[in-house]
XYZ file of C-alpha atoms in Angstrom:
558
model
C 208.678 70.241 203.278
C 210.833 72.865 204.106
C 211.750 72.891 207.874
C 212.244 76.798 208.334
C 207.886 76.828 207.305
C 207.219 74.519 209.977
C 209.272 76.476 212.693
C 207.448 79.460 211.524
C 203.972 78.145 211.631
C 204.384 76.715 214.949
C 205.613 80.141 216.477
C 202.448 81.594 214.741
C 200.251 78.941 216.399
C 201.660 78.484 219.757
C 201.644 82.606 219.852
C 198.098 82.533 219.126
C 197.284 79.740 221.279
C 198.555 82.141 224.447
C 197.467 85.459 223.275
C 193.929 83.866 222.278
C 193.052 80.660 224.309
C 195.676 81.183 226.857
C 194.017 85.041 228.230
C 190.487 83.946 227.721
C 191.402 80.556 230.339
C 192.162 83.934 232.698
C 189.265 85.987 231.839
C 187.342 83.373 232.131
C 188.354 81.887 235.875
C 189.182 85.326 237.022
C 192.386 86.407 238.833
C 193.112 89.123 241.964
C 196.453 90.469 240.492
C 196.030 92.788 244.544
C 195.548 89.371 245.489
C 198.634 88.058 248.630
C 199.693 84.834 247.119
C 200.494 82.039 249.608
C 204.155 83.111 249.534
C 203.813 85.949 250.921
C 201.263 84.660 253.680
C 203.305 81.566 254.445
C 207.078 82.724 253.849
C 208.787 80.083 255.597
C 212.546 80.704 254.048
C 212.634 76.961 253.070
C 209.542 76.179 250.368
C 207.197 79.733 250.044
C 209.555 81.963 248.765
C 208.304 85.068 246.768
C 210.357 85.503 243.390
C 209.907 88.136 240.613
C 208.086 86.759 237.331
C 211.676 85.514 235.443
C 212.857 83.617 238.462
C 209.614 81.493 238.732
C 209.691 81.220 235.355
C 213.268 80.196 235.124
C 212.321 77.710 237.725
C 209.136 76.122 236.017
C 210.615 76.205 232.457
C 214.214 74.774 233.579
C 212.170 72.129 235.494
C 209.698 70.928 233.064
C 212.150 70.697 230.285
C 213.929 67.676 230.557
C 214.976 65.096 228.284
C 211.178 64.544 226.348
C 210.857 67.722 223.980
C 214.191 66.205 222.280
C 213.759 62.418 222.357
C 210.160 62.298 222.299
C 209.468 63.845 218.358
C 212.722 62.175 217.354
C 211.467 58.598 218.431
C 208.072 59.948 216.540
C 209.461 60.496 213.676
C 209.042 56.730 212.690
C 205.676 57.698 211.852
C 206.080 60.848 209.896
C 206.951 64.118 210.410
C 202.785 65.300 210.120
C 201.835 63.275 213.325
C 204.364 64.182 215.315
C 203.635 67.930 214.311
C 200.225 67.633 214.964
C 200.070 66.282 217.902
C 202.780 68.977 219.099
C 200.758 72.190 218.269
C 197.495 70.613 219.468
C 199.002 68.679 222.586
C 200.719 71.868 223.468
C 198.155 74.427 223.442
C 195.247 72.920 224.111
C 196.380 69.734 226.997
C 200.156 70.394 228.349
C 199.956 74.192 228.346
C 196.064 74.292 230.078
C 197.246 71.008 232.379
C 200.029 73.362 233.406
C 198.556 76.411 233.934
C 195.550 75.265 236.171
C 197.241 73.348 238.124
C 199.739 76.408 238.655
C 196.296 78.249 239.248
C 194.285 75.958 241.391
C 197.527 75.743 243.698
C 198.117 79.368 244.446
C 194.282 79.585 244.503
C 193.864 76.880 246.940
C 197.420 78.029 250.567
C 199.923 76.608 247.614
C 198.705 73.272 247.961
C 200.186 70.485 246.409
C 197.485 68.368 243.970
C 197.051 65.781 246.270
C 196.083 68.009 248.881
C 193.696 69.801 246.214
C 192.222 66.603 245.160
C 191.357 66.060 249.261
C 189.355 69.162 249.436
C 187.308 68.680 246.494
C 186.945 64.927 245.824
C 187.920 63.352 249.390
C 190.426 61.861 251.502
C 190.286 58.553 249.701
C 190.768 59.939 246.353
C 194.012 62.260 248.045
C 195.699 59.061 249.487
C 195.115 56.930 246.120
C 196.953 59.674 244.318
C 199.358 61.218 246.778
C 200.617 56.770 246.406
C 200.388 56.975 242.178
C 202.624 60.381 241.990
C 205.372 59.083 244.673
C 205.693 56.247 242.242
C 205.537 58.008 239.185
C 208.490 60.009 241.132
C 210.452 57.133 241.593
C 210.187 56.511 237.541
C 211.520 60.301 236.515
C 214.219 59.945 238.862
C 215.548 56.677 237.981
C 215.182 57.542 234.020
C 216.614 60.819 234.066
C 219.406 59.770 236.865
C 220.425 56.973 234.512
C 220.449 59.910 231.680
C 222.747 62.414 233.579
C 225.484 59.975 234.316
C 225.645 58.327 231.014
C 226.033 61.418 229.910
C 229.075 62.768 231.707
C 230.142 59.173 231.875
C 233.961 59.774 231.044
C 234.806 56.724 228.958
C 234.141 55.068 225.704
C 233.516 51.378 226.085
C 237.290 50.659 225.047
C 238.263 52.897 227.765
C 238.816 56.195 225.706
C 238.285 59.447 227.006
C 235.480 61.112 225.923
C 236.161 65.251 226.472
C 233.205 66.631 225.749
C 231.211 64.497 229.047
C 233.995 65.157 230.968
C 233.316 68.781 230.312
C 229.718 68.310 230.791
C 230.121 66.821 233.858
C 232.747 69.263 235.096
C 230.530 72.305 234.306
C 227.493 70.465 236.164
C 229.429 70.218 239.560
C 230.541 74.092 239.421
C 226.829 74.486 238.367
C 226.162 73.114 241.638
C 228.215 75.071 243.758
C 227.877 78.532 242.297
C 224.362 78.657 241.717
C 224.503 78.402 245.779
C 226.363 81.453 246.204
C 224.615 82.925 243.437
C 221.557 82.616 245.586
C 223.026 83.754 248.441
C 224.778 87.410 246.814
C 221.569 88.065 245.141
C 219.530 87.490 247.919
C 221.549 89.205 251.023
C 221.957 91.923 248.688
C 219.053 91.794 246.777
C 220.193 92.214 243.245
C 217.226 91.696 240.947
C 216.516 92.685 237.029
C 218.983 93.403 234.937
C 221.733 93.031 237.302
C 220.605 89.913 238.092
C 220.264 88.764 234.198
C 224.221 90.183 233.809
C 225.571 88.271 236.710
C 223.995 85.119 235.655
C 225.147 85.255 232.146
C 228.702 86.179 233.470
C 228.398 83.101 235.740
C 227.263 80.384 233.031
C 230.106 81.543 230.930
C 232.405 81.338 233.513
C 231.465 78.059 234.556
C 231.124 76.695 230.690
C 234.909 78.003 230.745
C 236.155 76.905 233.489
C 234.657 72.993 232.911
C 235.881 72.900 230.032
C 239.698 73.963 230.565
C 239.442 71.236 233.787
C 237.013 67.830 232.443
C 236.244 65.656 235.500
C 236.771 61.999 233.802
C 234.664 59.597 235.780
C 232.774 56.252 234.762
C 229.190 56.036 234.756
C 228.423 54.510 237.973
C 230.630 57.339 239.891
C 228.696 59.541 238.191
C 225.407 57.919 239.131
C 226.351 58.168 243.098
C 227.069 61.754 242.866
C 224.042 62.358 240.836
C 222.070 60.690 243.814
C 223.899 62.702 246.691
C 223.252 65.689 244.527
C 219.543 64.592 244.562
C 219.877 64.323 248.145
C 220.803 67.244 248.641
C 218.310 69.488 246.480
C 216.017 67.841 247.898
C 216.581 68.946 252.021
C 218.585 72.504 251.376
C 215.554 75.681 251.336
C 214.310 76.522 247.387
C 216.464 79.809 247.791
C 219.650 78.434 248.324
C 219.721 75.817 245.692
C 216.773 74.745 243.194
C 216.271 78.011 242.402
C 219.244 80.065 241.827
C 220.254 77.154 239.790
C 217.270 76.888 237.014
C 217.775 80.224 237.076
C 221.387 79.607 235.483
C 220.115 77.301 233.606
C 217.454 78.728 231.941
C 220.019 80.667 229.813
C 221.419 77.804 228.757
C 218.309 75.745 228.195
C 216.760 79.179 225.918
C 220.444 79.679 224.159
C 219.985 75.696 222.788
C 216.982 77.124 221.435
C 217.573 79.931 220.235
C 220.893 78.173 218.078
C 218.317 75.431 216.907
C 216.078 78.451 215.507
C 218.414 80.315 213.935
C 220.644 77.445 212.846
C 217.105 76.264 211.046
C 216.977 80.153 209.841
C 219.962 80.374 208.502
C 220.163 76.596 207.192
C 217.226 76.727 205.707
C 216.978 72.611 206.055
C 214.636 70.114 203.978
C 212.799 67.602 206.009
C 213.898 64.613 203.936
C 211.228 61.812 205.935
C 208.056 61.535 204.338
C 205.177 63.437 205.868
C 203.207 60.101 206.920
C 204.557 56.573 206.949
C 201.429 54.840 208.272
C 198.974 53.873 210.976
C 201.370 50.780 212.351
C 205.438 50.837 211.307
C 207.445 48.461 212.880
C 205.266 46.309 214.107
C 204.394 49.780 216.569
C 200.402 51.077 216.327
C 200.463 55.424 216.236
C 198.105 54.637 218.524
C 198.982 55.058 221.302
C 202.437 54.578 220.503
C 202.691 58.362 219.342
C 201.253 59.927 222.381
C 202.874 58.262 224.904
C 206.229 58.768 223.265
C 205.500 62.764 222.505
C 204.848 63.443 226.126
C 206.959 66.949 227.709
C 206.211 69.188 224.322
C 202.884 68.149 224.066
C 201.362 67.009 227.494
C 203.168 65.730 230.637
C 201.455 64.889 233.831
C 204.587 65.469 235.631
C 204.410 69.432 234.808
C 201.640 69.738 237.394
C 203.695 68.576 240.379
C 206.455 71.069 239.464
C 203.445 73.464 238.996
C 201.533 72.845 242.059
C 204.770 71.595 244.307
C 207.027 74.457 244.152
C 206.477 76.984 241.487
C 202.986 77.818 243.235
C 205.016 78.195 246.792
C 207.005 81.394 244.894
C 204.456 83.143 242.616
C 204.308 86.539 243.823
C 201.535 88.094 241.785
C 198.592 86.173 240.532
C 199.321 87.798 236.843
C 202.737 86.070 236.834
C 200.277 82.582 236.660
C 199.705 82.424 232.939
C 203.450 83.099 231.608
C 204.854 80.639 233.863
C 202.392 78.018 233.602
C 201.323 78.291 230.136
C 203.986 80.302 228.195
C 206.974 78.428 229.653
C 204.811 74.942 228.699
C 204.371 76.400 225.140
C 208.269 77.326 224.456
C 208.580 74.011 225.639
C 206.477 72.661 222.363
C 208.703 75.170 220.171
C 211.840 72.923 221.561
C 209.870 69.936 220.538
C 209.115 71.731 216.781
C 213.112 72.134 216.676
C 213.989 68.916 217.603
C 211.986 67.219 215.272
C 212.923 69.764 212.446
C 216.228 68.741 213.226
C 216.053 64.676 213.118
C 214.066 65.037 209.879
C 216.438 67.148 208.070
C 219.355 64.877 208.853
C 217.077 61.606 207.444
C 218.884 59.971 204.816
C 216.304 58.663 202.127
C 213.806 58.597 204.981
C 215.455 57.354 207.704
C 217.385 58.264 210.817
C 220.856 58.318 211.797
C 221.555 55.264 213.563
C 222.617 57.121 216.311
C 220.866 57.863 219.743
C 218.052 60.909 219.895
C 220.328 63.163 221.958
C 223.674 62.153 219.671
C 221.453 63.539 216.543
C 220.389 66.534 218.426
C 223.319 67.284 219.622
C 225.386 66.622 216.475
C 223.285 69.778 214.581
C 223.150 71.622 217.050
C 227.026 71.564 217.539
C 226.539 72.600 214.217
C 224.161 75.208 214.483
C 226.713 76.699 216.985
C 229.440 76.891 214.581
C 227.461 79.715 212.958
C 228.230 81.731 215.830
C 232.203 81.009 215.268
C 232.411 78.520 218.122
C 235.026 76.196 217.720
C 233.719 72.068 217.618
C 234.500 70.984 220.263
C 233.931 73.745 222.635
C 230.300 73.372 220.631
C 230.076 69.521 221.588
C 230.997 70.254 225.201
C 228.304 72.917 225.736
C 225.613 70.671 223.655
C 226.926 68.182 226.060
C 226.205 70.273 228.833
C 222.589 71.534 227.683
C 221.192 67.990 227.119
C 222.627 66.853 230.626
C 220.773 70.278 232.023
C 217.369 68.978 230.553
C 218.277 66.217 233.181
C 219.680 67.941 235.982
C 216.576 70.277 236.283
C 214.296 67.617 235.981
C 215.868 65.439 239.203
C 216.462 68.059 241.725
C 212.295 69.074 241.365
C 210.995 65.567 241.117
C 213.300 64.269 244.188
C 211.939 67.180 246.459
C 208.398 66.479 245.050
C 208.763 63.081 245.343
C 209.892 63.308 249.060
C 207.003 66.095 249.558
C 204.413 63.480 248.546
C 205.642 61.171 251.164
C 205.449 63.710 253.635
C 201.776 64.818 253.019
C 200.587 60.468 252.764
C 202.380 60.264 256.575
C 201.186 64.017 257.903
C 197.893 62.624 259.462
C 199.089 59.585 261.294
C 200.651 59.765 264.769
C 202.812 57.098 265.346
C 206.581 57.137 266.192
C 207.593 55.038 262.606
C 205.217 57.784 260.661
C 206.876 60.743 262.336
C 210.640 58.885 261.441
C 209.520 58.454 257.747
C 208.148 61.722 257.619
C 211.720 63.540 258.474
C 212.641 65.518 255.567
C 216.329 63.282 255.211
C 214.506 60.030 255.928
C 211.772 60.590 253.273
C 214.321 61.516 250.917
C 216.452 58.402 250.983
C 213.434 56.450 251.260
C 212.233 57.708 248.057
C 215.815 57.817 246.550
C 216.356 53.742 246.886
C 213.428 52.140 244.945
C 214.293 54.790 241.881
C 217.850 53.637 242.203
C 216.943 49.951 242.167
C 214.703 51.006 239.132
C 217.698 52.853 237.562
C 219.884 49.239 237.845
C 217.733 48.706 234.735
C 218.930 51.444 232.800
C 217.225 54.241 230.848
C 215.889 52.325 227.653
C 213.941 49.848 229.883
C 212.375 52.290 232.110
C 211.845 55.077 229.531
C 208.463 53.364 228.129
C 206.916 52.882 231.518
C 207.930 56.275 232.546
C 206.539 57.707 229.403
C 202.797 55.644 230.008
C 202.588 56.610 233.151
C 203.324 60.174 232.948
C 200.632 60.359 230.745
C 198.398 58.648 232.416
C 199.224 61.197 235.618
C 198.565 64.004 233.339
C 194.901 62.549 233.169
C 194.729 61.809 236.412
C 195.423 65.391 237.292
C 192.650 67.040 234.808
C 190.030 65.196 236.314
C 190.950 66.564 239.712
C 191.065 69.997 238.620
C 188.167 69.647 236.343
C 186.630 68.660 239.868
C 187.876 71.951 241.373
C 186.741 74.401 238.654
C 183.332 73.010 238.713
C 183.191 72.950 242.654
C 184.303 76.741 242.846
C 181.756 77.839 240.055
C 184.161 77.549 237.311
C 183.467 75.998 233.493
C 185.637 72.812 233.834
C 184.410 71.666 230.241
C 187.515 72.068 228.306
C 189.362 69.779 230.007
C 186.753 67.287 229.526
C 188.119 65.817 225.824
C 191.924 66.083 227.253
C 191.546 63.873 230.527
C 189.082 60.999 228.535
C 191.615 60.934 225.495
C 194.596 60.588 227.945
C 193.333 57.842 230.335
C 192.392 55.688 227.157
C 195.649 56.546 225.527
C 197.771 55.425 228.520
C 195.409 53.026 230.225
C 196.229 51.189 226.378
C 199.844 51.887 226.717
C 199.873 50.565 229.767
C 198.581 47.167 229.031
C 200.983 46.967 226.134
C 203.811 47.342 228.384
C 202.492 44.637 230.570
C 202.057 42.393 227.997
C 205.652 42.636 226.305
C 206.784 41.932 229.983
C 204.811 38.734 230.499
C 206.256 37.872 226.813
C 209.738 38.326 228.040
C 208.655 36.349 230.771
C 207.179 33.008 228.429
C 210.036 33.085 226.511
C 212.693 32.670 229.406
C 214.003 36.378 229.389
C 212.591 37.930 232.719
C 214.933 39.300 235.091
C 213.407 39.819 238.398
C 215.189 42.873 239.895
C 214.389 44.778 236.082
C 211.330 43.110 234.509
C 210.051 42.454 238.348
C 209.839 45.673 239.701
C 208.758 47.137 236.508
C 205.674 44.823 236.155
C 204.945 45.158 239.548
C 205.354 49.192 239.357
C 203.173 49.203 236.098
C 200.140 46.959 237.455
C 200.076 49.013 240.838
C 199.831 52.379 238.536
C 196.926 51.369 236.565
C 195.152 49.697 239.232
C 195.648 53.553 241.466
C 194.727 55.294 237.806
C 191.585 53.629 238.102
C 190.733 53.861 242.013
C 191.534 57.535 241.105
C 189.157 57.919 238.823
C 186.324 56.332 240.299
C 186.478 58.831 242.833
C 187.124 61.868 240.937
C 184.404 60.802 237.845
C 181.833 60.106 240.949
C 182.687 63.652 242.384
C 182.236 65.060 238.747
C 179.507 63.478 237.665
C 177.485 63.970 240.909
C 179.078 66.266 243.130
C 177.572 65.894 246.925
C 176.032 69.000 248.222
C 178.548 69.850 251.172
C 181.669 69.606 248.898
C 180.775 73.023 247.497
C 182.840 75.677 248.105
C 182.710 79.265 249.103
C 183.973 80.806 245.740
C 184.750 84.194 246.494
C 186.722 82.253 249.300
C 188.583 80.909 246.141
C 189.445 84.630 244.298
């Protein structure tokens, strides 16, 4: 198969999939586009911030985008190319991209609230607390996995103590990243530069930063760079969305869409053969498709964790009610195309069928170094900035989940009074309280944690369509197409789940279990699917038969 034809079709698809399915999800739950979105009515400086469309797009795509669209297909590819592909174009269109754009849309329809606050008002109190307790978990997984990600990345030394210029880079770029996406937010704001300035003075700012990490490498081992990735987390997670978050996916989202944009025309130009068969079978490796495949595929398909970003920030900075369906379901959708390139990419590098024996992000990055050479970049200024733009799928990921993360806490403790309660629920003691269980979890390192994280983000993702399947049909709205995504997820995972379980208690028979890794991971994994199903039997009961004063005023809701 020729791997140019399958980035083509997939542009066709995913194209259709937002001009088609995408507008008639609008037409048919109705929008107010004279509507004042909840940040406008509750500007507080710090979390409701009106943007313009771009910027909350910059935001939600730089923040959804982490590490899955490029390992996920890659990891897939045991089974085929076809699967893989498959589940990307219908995942994306018809789970991840709705998943992300209702929950984007019940949010700003509903002060901004987060989805635990949404699941209150529509299934119960009961059902809010059980999943306010799953996503705070959930949080603690992303941030460990993707924390353990960034500093192996920028990690400084080989394992015989080389240096290793390109992380060095990476991680050099990353701290100016940091600091000038602070005053970026600060000059565009007091002076209110937006449009096309704002577009020039971002692009002159990533290349000076790319530049200027590069001609001075920060060399640091792994677990310095794991510190300052958890002070940075610390601090993204307290400082207002203006000052910090924002201005900086905003930076990044040039990067992020340049990666892209090299892997498409790098594929044009290249014209690649996918040399892995199309299908390999049902079970390879000893590893079922299902539900090994759809766990694996998550971000690029369907990601449960695309709804907090959705309904935790991005719906606190919407400023018109049209702006809903590009940033929730277009930015989900390019998303998918990233997944498309990144398994284009691992299957035309396959060597009589099989992989590089190298890590997902060292194939990616190898072709796309590449793919940037056909823009006359010089190697290793290529490696560094591939370096760079798989650490940024990372970085974007952290900052959101730590403030959502520390959010979630907040809402669980709002409603009780008592002096430990109002400590916990400080914005700097939440945060550190939900910063040391993920670095406990991150002792374990990324491959351990990656399959649990992957389960249960899937599993959220289900979790979530039942609650706003809940909300559509309480406000008067057809809920039904969510219907087949939340069943087929919460069998998926719930299976997935159990697997994961299971291989721990077989570590544990056969004298392998370590109790601060295996431990906290069984216990983390149990306590999910035991909320997953609480969840559910509150949600499915409100569903199934809603009570009579949950109703809700709908024009109150438009």
């Amino acid at each position: 198969m020729n791997g140019l034809t399958l980035v083509c079709i997939a542009i066709i698809v995913f194209a259709c999939g937002y001009l088609f399915y995408g507008r008639w999800l609008v037409r048919t739950w109705g929008i107010d586009p004279d509507a004042k979105t909840p940040a406008y009515r509750f500007e507080d400086g710090r979390d409701f911030a009106p943007a313009s469309r771009f910027t909350v797009f910059a935001h939600q795509f730089s923040s959804i985008t982490g590490a899955g669209p490029v390992t996920g297909p890659i990891i897939a590819c045991m089974f085929g190319w076809l699967p893989a592909f498959l589940w990307l174009l219908v995942g994306g269109i018809f789970f991840g991209a709705v998943q992300d754009f209702t929950s984007l849309y019940a949010s700003v329809k509903n002060d901004g609230k987060s989805m635990g606050k949404i699941i209150e008002q529509y299934v119960g109190h009961t059902g809010c607390k059980l999943f306010l307790i799953f996503a705070w978990l959930f949080s603690l997984l992303v941030i460990a996995a993707f924390s353990d990600i960034m500093a192996s990345t920028f990690n400084g030394f080989s394992k015989t103590g080389a240096e290793l210029g390109p992380n060095a880079a990476a991680g050099s770029i990353s701290t100016l990243y940091v600091f000038v996406a602070m005053i970026f937010g600060v000059i565009t704001r007091r002076f209110k530069i937006t449009g096309g300035k704002e577009i020039i003075l971002a692009i002159i700012c990533m290349v000076a930063m790319i530049a200027g990490g590069i001609a001075h490498p920060i060399f640091a081992s792994r677990t310095s760079w794991l510190y300052a990735t958890y002070a940075y987390c610390f601090i993204a997670s307290v400082l207002p969305m203006w000052l910090l978050i924002q201005p900086r996916d905003y930076l990044s989202v040039f990067l992020l869409l340049g990666m892209i944009f090299a892997g498409v025309v790098g594929i044009i130009v290249g014209n690649p053969t996918l040399n892995m068969p199309a299908f390999k079978g049902f079970v390879v490796g000893g590893k079922p498709m299902f539900p090994i495949l759809f766990v694996t595929i998550a971000c690029g398909a369907v990601s449960g964790f695309h709804s907090l970003v959705s309904s935790g920030t991005s719906s606190k900075t919407i400023s018109n009610e049209k702006d809903m369906l590009p940033v929730g379901y277009g930015s989900m959708l390019i998303e998918s195309v990233l997944g498309v390139v990144s398994l284009v990419i691992a299957c035309s590098v396959a060597v009589d069928g099989a992989l590089p024996k190298a890590t997902p992000f060292a194939i990616f990055g190898s072709a796309i170094g590449k793919y940037f050479a056909i823009f006359g970049i010089p190697p290793y200024v290529s490696n560094c900035i591939v370096t760079m733009c798989i650490s940024a799928l990372a970085m974007t990921t952290i900052d959101a989940v730590t403030r959502i993360g520390r959010m979630m806490m907040q809402e669980f403790l709002s409603e009780y009074d008592s002096p430990v309660s109002k400590f916990l629920s400080n914005t700097y003691v939440a945060t550190i309280v939900t910063l040391i269980p993920s670095y406990l979890l991150c002792l374990g390192g990324y491959l351990n944690i990656w399959p649990l994280f992957g389960a249960a983000n899937q599993l959220l993702a289900s979790l979530v369509l039942i609650g706003l399947a809940v909300f559509l049909r309480t406000t008067g709205r057809k809920s039904w197409m969510l219907y087949v995504p939340m069943c087929f997820m919460f069998i998926v995972t719930m299976t997935a789940l159990c697997m994961s379980v299971y291989g721990i208690y077989t570590k544990m028979m056969a004298g392998k279990f370590v109790l601060m890794v295996d431990g906290l991971q069984l216990v983390v994994a149990i306590a999910l699917m035991a909320l997953a199903i609480l969840v559910v039997k509150h949600c499915g009961k409100e569903l199934v038969n809603p009570e009579e004063d949950s109703s809700t005023d709908i024009q109150s809701q438009n």
